[in-house]
Amino acid sequence: MTKVLVLYYSSYGHLEQMADAVADGARAGGAEVDIRRVPETAPPEVAAAAGFKADISHPVIEGISALANYDAIVIGAPTRFGRMPSQMASFLDQAGGLWMSGALHGKVGGAFTSTATQHGGQETTLFSIITNLLHFGLTIVGLDYGFQGQMGVDEVKGGSPYGATTIADGNGSRQPSATELDGARYQGKRIAETAAKLAA
């Protein structure tokens, strides 16, 4: 069975919800799925003062070497000034050994994100994640237009051909919508199906 890792960082829980949806989609695509998060690097007092969600439901990943155990790796991270946050970047920066050995070549990858606003850097953040995955040798699967929910302007919604997204509002009050979660499920399923085809 194809193995998929959904790896994310979430400050306020939006990416946690999106990770669950990506995982649901990957399972629907026939994969075995693990959901992990990267370690929090902000000092506890800073995280508390900023109101970070303390009860994240998924375990921290065992270490960078765990990435080699999967056929597909889907990375989710919120936007920090138009790029992935330092927590995710710090984790991925430890992958030099995997890169050097080619341990991730031929695997499938994807990205998903959250921003406060519609123009808060969703696509640049996705590309900051995708750039890492391409350097690792992964084949990227985005959120193709087979998912028609990302089209139209009838409601505020995320979605990009580069990956599933959600919009959190400036104070984090907006939660991922049904459309956004459906997009994450769609992308997860497509990633799992692509990984199965490549593994075969």
PDB file of C-alpha atoms in Angstrom:
ATOM      1  CA  MET A   1       0.000   0.000   0.000  1.00  0.00           C
ATOM      2  CA  THR A   2       1.255   3.497  -0.840  1.00  0.00           C
ATOM      3  CA  LYS A   3       2.379   5.465   2.213  1.00  0.00           C
ATOM      4  CA  VAL A   4       1.634   9.192   2.441  1.00  0.00           C
ATOM      5  CA  LEU A   5       2.966  11.645   5.003  1.00  0.00           C
ATOM      6  CA  VAL A   6       0.959  14.793   5.704  1.00  0.00           C
ATOM      7  CA  LEU A   7       3.417  17.072   7.487  1.00  0.00           C
ATOM      8  CA  TYR A   8       2.326  20.472   8.733  1.00  0.00           C
ATOM      9  CA  TYR A   9       2.869  23.387  11.061  1.00  0.00           C
ATOM     10  CA  SER A  10      -0.134  25.177  12.561  1.00  0.00           C
ATOM     11  CA  SER A  11      -0.252  28.116  14.955  1.00  0.00           C
ATOM     12  CA  TYR A  12      -4.010  28.482  15.327  1.00  0.00           C
ATOM     13  CA  GLY A  13      -5.470  25.197  14.056  1.00  0.00           C
ATOM     14  CA  HIS A  14      -6.384  26.113  10.477  1.00  0.00           C
ATOM     15  CA  LEU A  15      -3.610  23.987   8.969  1.00  0.00           C
ATOM     16  CA  GLU A  16      -4.413  21.205  11.414  1.00  0.00           C
ATOM     17  CA  GLN A  17      -7.924  21.012   9.923  1.00  0.00           C
ATOM     18  CA  MET A  18      -6.575  21.169   6.380  1.00  0.00           C
ATOM     19  CA  ALA A  19      -4.080  18.389   7.183  1.00  0.00           C
ATOM     20  CA  ASP A  20      -6.921  16.153   8.354  1.00  0.00           C
ATOM     21  CA  ALA A  21      -8.783  16.813   5.099  1.00  0.00           C
ATOM     22  CA  VAL A  22      -5.709  16.113   2.935  1.00  0.00           C
ATOM     23  CA  ALA A  23      -5.242  12.860   4.866  1.00  0.00           C
ATOM     24  CA  ASP A  24      -8.899  11.898   4.349  1.00  0.00           C
ATOM     25  CA  GLY A  25      -8.469  12.405   0.621  1.00  0.00           C
ATOM     26  CA  ALA A  26      -5.259  10.376   0.513  1.00  0.00           C
ATOM     27  CA  ARG A  27      -6.974   7.518   2.357  1.00  0.00           C
ATOM     28  CA  ALA A  28      -9.827   7.687  -0.179  1.00  0.00           C
ATOM     29  CA  GLY A  29      -7.113   7.343  -2.835  1.00  0.00           C
ATOM     30  CA  GLY A  30      -6.058   4.033  -1.297  1.00  0.00           C
ATOM     31  CA  ALA A  31      -3.061   5.154   0.748  1.00  0.00           C
ATOM     32  CA  GLU A  32      -1.905   4.508   4.276  1.00  0.00           C
ATOM     33  CA  VAL A  33      -1.508   7.956   5.859  1.00  0.00           C
ATOM     34  CA  ASP A  34       0.434   9.400   8.770  1.00  0.00           C
ATOM     35  CA  ILE A  35      -0.212  12.949   9.950  1.00  0.00           C
ATOM     36  CA  ARG A  36       2.684  14.633  11.742  1.00  0.00           C
ATOM     37  CA  ARG A  37       3.617  18.177  12.697  1.00  0.00           C
ATOM     38  CA  VAL A  38       6.989  19.853  12.939  1.00  0.00           C
ATOM     39  CA  PRO A  39       8.282  21.037  16.317  1.00  0.00           C
ATOM     40  CA  GLU A  40       7.305  24.465  17.634  1.00  0.00           C
ATOM     41  CA  THR A  41      10.369  26.690  17.803  1.00  0.00           C
ATOM     42  CA  ALA A  42       8.770  29.809  19.262  1.00  0.00           C
ATOM     43  CA  PRO A  43       9.495  30.247  22.991  1.00  0.00           C
ATOM     44  CA  PRO A  44       6.529  29.092  25.105  1.00  0.00           C
ATOM     45  CA  GLU A  45       5.888  32.585  26.438  1.00  0.00           C
ATOM     46  CA  VAL A  46       5.767  33.996  22.898  1.00  0.00           C
ATOM     47  CA  ALA A  47       3.406  31.251  21.717  1.00  0.00           C
ATOM     48  CA  ALA A  48       1.150  31.814  24.729  1.00  0.00           C
ATOM     49  CA  ALA A  49       1.112  35.598  24.276  1.00  0.00           C
ATOM     50  CA  ALA A  50       0.192  35.169  20.603  1.00  0.00           C
ATOM     51  CA  GLY A  51      -2.626  32.747  21.462  1.00  0.00           C
ATOM     52  CA  PHE A  52      -1.173  29.753  19.627  1.00  0.00           C
ATOM     53  CA  LYS A  53      -3.342  26.639  19.827  1.00  0.00           C
ATOM     54  CA  ALA A  54      -1.799  24.441  22.506  1.00  0.00           C
ATOM     55  CA  ASP A  55      -3.780  21.235  21.972  1.00  0.00           C
ATOM     56  CA  ILE A  56      -2.645  20.215  18.484  1.00  0.00           C
ATOM     57  CA  SER A  57      -3.905  16.673  17.988  1.00  0.00           C
ATOM     58  CA  HIS A  58      -1.114  15.107  15.918  1.00  0.00           C
ATOM     59  CA  PRO A  59       2.304  13.972  17.155  1.00  0.00           C
ATOM     60  CA  VAL A  60       5.565  15.671  16.264  1.00  0.00           C
ATOM     61  CA  ILE A  61       7.468  13.931  13.472  1.00  0.00           C
ATOM     62  CA  GLU A  62      10.182  11.566  14.628  1.00  0.00           C
ATOM     63  CA  GLY A  63      12.918  13.465  12.753  1.00  0.00           C
ATOM     64  CA  ILE A  64      13.959  14.492   9.274  1.00  0.00           C
ATOM     65  CA  SER A  65      15.032  10.951   8.326  1.00  0.00           C
ATOM     66  CA  ALA A  66      11.382   9.835   8.587  1.00  0.00           C
ATOM     67  CA  LEU A  67      10.645  11.532   5.254  1.00  0.00           C
ATOM     68  CA  ALA A  68      12.412   8.687   3.446  1.00  0.00           C
ATOM     69  CA  ASN A  69       9.786   6.200   4.691  1.00  0.00           C
ATOM     70  CA  TYR A  70       6.995   7.569   2.486  1.00  0.00           C
ATOM     71  CA  ASP A  71       5.970   7.418  -1.161  1.00  0.00           C
ATOM     72  CA  ALA A  72       4.406  10.896  -0.979  1.00  0.00           C
ATOM     73  CA  ILE A  73       4.961  13.918   1.245  1.00  0.00           C
ATOM     74  CA  VAL A  74       2.356  16.678   1.512  1.00  0.00           C
ATOM     75  CA  ILE A  75       3.490  19.762   3.405  1.00  0.00           C
ATOM     76  CA  GLY A  76       1.209  22.381   4.913  1.00  0.00           C
ATOM     77  CA  ALA A  77       2.291  25.615   6.516  1.00  0.00           C
ATOM     78  CA  PRO A  78       0.742  29.043   7.074  1.00  0.00           C
ATOM     79  CA  THR A  79       2.067  32.181   5.486  1.00  0.00           C
ATOM     80  CA  ARG A  80       4.597  34.374   7.240  1.00  0.00           C
ATOM     81  CA  PHE A  81       5.154  37.475   5.142  1.00  0.00           C
ATOM     82  CA  GLY A  82       4.540  35.629   1.878  1.00  0.00           C
ATOM     83  CA  ARG A  83       6.562  32.501   2.595  1.00  0.00           C
ATOM     84  CA  MET A  84       6.566  29.447   4.823  1.00  0.00           C
ATOM     85  CA  PRO A  85       7.197  30.114   8.531  1.00  0.00           C
ATOM     86  CA  SER A  86      10.536  29.509  10.202  1.00  0.00           C
ATOM     87  CA  GLN A  87       9.250  26.421  12.015  1.00  0.00           C
ATOM     88  CA  MET A  88       8.774  24.534   8.745  1.00  0.00           C
ATOM     89  CA  ALA A  89      11.825  26.047   7.069  1.00  0.00           C
ATOM     90  CA  SER A  90      14.014  25.066  10.022  1.00  0.00           C
ATOM     91  CA  PHE A  91      12.813  21.484   9.814  1.00  0.00           C
ATOM     92  CA  LEU A  92      13.343  21.217   6.056  1.00  0.00           C
ATOM     93  CA  ASP A  93      16.776  22.829   6.364  1.00  0.00           C
ATOM     94  CA  GLN A  94      17.881  19.657   8.164  1.00  0.00           C
ATOM     95  CA  ALA A  95      17.344  17.551   5.029  1.00  0.00           C
ATOM     96  CA  GLY A  96      20.826  17.970   3.583  1.00  0.00           C
ATOM     97  CA  GLY A  97      21.669  14.311   4.121  1.00  0.00           C
ATOM     98  CA  LEU A  98      18.476  13.153   2.417  1.00  0.00           C
ATOM     99  CA  TRP A  99      19.151  15.508  -0.463  1.00  0.00           C
ATOM    100  CA  MET A 100      22.753  14.356  -0.823  1.00  0.00           C
ATOM    101  CA  SER A 101      21.816  10.667  -0.825  1.00  0.00           C
ATOM    102  CA  GLY A 102      18.860  11.125  -3.187  1.00  0.00           C
ATOM    103  CA  ALA A 103      16.598   9.371  -0.677  1.00  0.00           C
ATOM    104  CA  LEU A 104      13.553  11.370  -1.767  1.00  0.00           C
ATOM    105  CA  HIS A 105      13.999  11.116  -5.552  1.00  0.00           C
ATOM    106  CA  GLY A 106      10.908   9.936  -7.388  1.00  0.00           C
ATOM    107  CA  LYS A 107       8.463  10.493  -4.566  1.00  0.00           C
ATOM    108  CA  VAL A 108       5.337  12.626  -4.961  1.00  0.00           C
ATOM    109  CA  GLY A 109       4.846  15.942  -3.174  1.00  0.00           C
ATOM    110  CA  GLY A 110       2.286  18.654  -2.648  1.00  0.00           C
ATOM    111  CA  ALA A 111       1.668  21.762  -0.580  1.00  0.00           C
ATOM    112  CA  PHE A 112      -1.201  23.514   1.175  1.00  0.00           C
ATOM    113  CA  THR A 113      -1.391  26.769   3.118  1.00  0.00           C
ATOM    114  CA  SER A 114      -3.419  29.388   4.964  1.00  0.00           C
ATOM    115  CA  THR A 115      -3.305  33.166   4.925  1.00  0.00           C
ATOM    116  CA  ALA A 116      -5.116  35.883   6.826  1.00  0.00           C
ATOM    117  CA  THR A 117      -6.363  37.585   3.655  1.00  0.00           C
ATOM    118  CA  GLN A 118      -7.153  36.696   0.049  1.00  0.00           C
ATOM    119  CA  HIS A 119      -4.011  38.486  -1.102  1.00  0.00           C
ATOM    120  CA  GLY A 120      -1.751  37.490   1.784  1.00  0.00           C
ATOM    121  CA  GLY A 121       0.750  35.423  -0.165  1.00  0.00           C
ATOM    122  CA  GLN A 122      -0.946  32.074  -0.695  1.00  0.00           C
ATOM    123  CA  GLU A 123       0.770  31.299  -3.977  1.00  0.00           C
ATOM    124  CA  THR A 124       4.211  32.559  -2.937  1.00  0.00           C
ATOM    125  CA  THR A 125       3.992  30.463   0.220  1.00  0.00           C
ATOM    126  CA  LEU A 126       3.009  27.385  -1.769  1.00  0.00           C
ATOM    127  CA  PHE A 127       5.968  27.989  -4.064  1.00  0.00           C
ATOM    128  CA  SER A 128       8.328  28.362  -1.108  1.00  0.00           C
ATOM    129  CA  ILE A 129       7.293  24.852  -0.048  1.00  0.00           C
ATOM    130  CA  ILE A 130       7.229  23.437  -3.581  1.00  0.00           C
ATOM    131  CA  THR A 131      10.742  24.772  -4.241  1.00  0.00           C
ATOM    132  CA  ASN A 132      12.068  22.617  -1.387  1.00  0.00           C
ATOM    133  CA  LEU A 133      10.189  19.576  -2.654  1.00  0.00           C
ATOM    134  CA  LEU A 134      11.537  20.004  -6.180  1.00  0.00           C
ATOM    135  CA  HIS A 135      15.088  20.234  -4.844  1.00  0.00           C
ATOM    136  CA  PHE A 136      14.477  16.965  -2.997  1.00  0.00           C
ATOM    137  CA  GLY A 137      13.472  15.338  -6.295  1.00  0.00           C
ATOM    138  CA  LEU A 138       9.711  15.070  -5.765  1.00  0.00           C
ATOM    139  CA  THR A 139       7.073  15.168  -8.490  1.00  0.00           C
ATOM    140  CA  ILE A 140       4.556  17.873  -7.564  1.00  0.00           C
ATOM    141  CA  VAL A 141       0.792  17.426  -7.639  1.00  0.00           C
ATOM    142  CA  GLY A 142      -1.246  20.587  -7.112  1.00  0.00           C
ATOM    143  CA  LEU A 143      -4.960  21.301  -6.928  1.00  0.00           C
ATOM    144  CA  ASP A 144      -5.935  20.930 -10.568  1.00  0.00           C
ATOM    145  CA  TYR A 145      -9.073  22.424 -12.057  1.00  0.00           C
ATOM    146  CA  GLY A 146     -10.792  19.066 -11.867  1.00  0.00           C
ATOM    147  CA  PHE A 147     -11.747  20.563  -8.514  1.00  0.00           C
ATOM    148  CA  GLN A 148     -14.243  23.129  -9.760  1.00  0.00           C
ATOM    149  CA  GLY A 149     -14.958  24.388  -6.249  1.00  0.00           C
ATOM    150  CA  GLN A 150     -11.999  26.749  -6.487  1.00  0.00           C
ATOM    151  CA  MET A 151     -13.628  28.572  -9.400  1.00  0.00           C
ATOM    152  CA  GLY A 152     -16.005  31.511  -9.158  1.00  0.00           C
ATOM    153  CA  VAL A 153     -16.423  34.463  -6.820  1.00  0.00           C
ATOM    154  CA  ASP A 154     -19.683  33.522  -5.152  1.00  0.00           C
ATOM    155  CA  GLU A 155     -18.003  33.239  -1.741  1.00  0.00           C
ATOM    156  CA  VAL A 156     -14.725  33.996  -0.043  1.00  0.00           C
ATOM    157  CA  LYS A 157     -12.579  30.928  -0.604  1.00  0.00           C
ATOM    158  CA  GLY A 158      -9.044  29.780  -1.007  1.00  0.00           C
ATOM    159  CA  GLY A 159      -7.761  27.468  -3.683  1.00  0.00           C
ATOM    160  CA  SER A 160      -4.957  27.634  -6.187  1.00  0.00           C
ATOM    161  CA  PRO A 161      -3.699  25.312  -8.912  1.00  0.00           C
ATOM    162  CA  TYR A 162      -0.503  25.081  -6.829  1.00  0.00           C
ATOM    163  CA  GLY A 163      -2.255  23.651  -3.768  1.00  0.00           C
ATOM    164  CA  ALA A 164      -5.237  23.765  -1.435  1.00  0.00           C
ATOM    165  CA  THR A 165      -5.582  26.892   0.693  1.00  0.00           C
ATOM    166  CA  THR A 166      -7.800  28.517   3.284  1.00  0.00           C
ATOM    167  CA  ILE A 167      -8.302  32.106   4.428  1.00  0.00           C
ATOM    168  CA  ALA A 168      -8.267  32.697   8.185  1.00  0.00           C
ATOM    169  CA  ASP A 169      -9.064  36.443   8.467  1.00  0.00           C
ATOM    170  CA  GLY A 170      -6.772  38.850  10.264  1.00  0.00           C
ATOM    171  CA  ASN A 171      -7.800  37.698  13.716  1.00  0.00           C
ATOM    172  CA  GLY A 172      -7.917  33.993  12.806  1.00  0.00           C
ATOM    173  CA  SER A 173     -11.666  33.813  13.349  1.00  0.00           C
ATOM    174  CA  ARG A 174     -12.589  32.315   9.968  1.00  0.00           C
ATOM    175  CA  GLN A 175     -12.307  28.534   9.879  1.00  0.00           C
ATOM    176  CA  PRO A 176     -11.736  26.470   6.732  1.00  0.00           C
ATOM    177  CA  SER A 177     -14.939  26.318   4.699  1.00  0.00           C
ATOM    178  CA  ALA A 178     -16.545  23.179   3.294  1.00  0.00           C
ATOM    179  CA  THR A 179     -15.251  24.157  -0.153  1.00  0.00           C
ATOM    180  CA  GLU A 180     -11.688  24.624   1.088  1.00  0.00           C
ATOM    181  CA  LEU A 181     -11.719  21.305   2.950  1.00  0.00           C
ATOM    182  CA  ASP A 182     -13.125  19.593  -0.147  1.00  0.00           C
ATOM    183  CA  GLY A 183     -10.213  21.039  -2.131  1.00  0.00           C
ATOM    184  CA  ALA A 184      -7.746  19.633   0.396  1.00  0.00           C
ATOM    185  CA  ARG A 185      -9.416  16.209   0.155  1.00  0.00           C
ATOM    186  CA  TYR A 186      -9.306  16.350  -3.639  1.00  0.00           C
ATOM    187  CA  GLN A 187      -5.597  17.196  -3.645  1.00  0.00           C
ATOM    188  CA  GLY A 188      -4.822  14.475  -1.104  1.00  0.00           C
ATOM    189  CA  LYS A 189      -6.627  11.893  -3.229  1.00  0.00           C
ATOM    190  CA  ARG A 190      -4.819  12.971  -6.395  1.00  0.00           C
ATOM    191  CA  ILE A 191      -1.458  12.783  -4.609  1.00  0.00           C
ATOM    192  CA  ALA A 192      -2.164   9.279  -3.319  1.00  0.00           C
ATOM    193  CA  GLU A 193      -3.346   8.083  -6.730  1.00  0.00           C
ATOM    194  CA  THR A 194      -0.284   9.583  -8.465  1.00  0.00           C
ATOM    195  CA  ALA A 195       2.069   8.014  -5.904  1.00  0.00           C
ATOM    196  CA  ALA A 196       0.450   4.609  -6.446  1.00  0.00           C
ATOM    197  CA  LYS A 197       0.902   4.889 -10.215  1.00  0.00           C
ATOM    198  CA  LEU A 198       4.553   5.896  -9.899  1.00  0.00           C
ATOM    199  CA  ALA A 199       5.271   3.163  -7.360  1.00  0.00           C
ATOM    200  CA  ALA A 200       3.773   0.574  -9.714  1.00  0.00           C
TER     201      ALA A 200
END
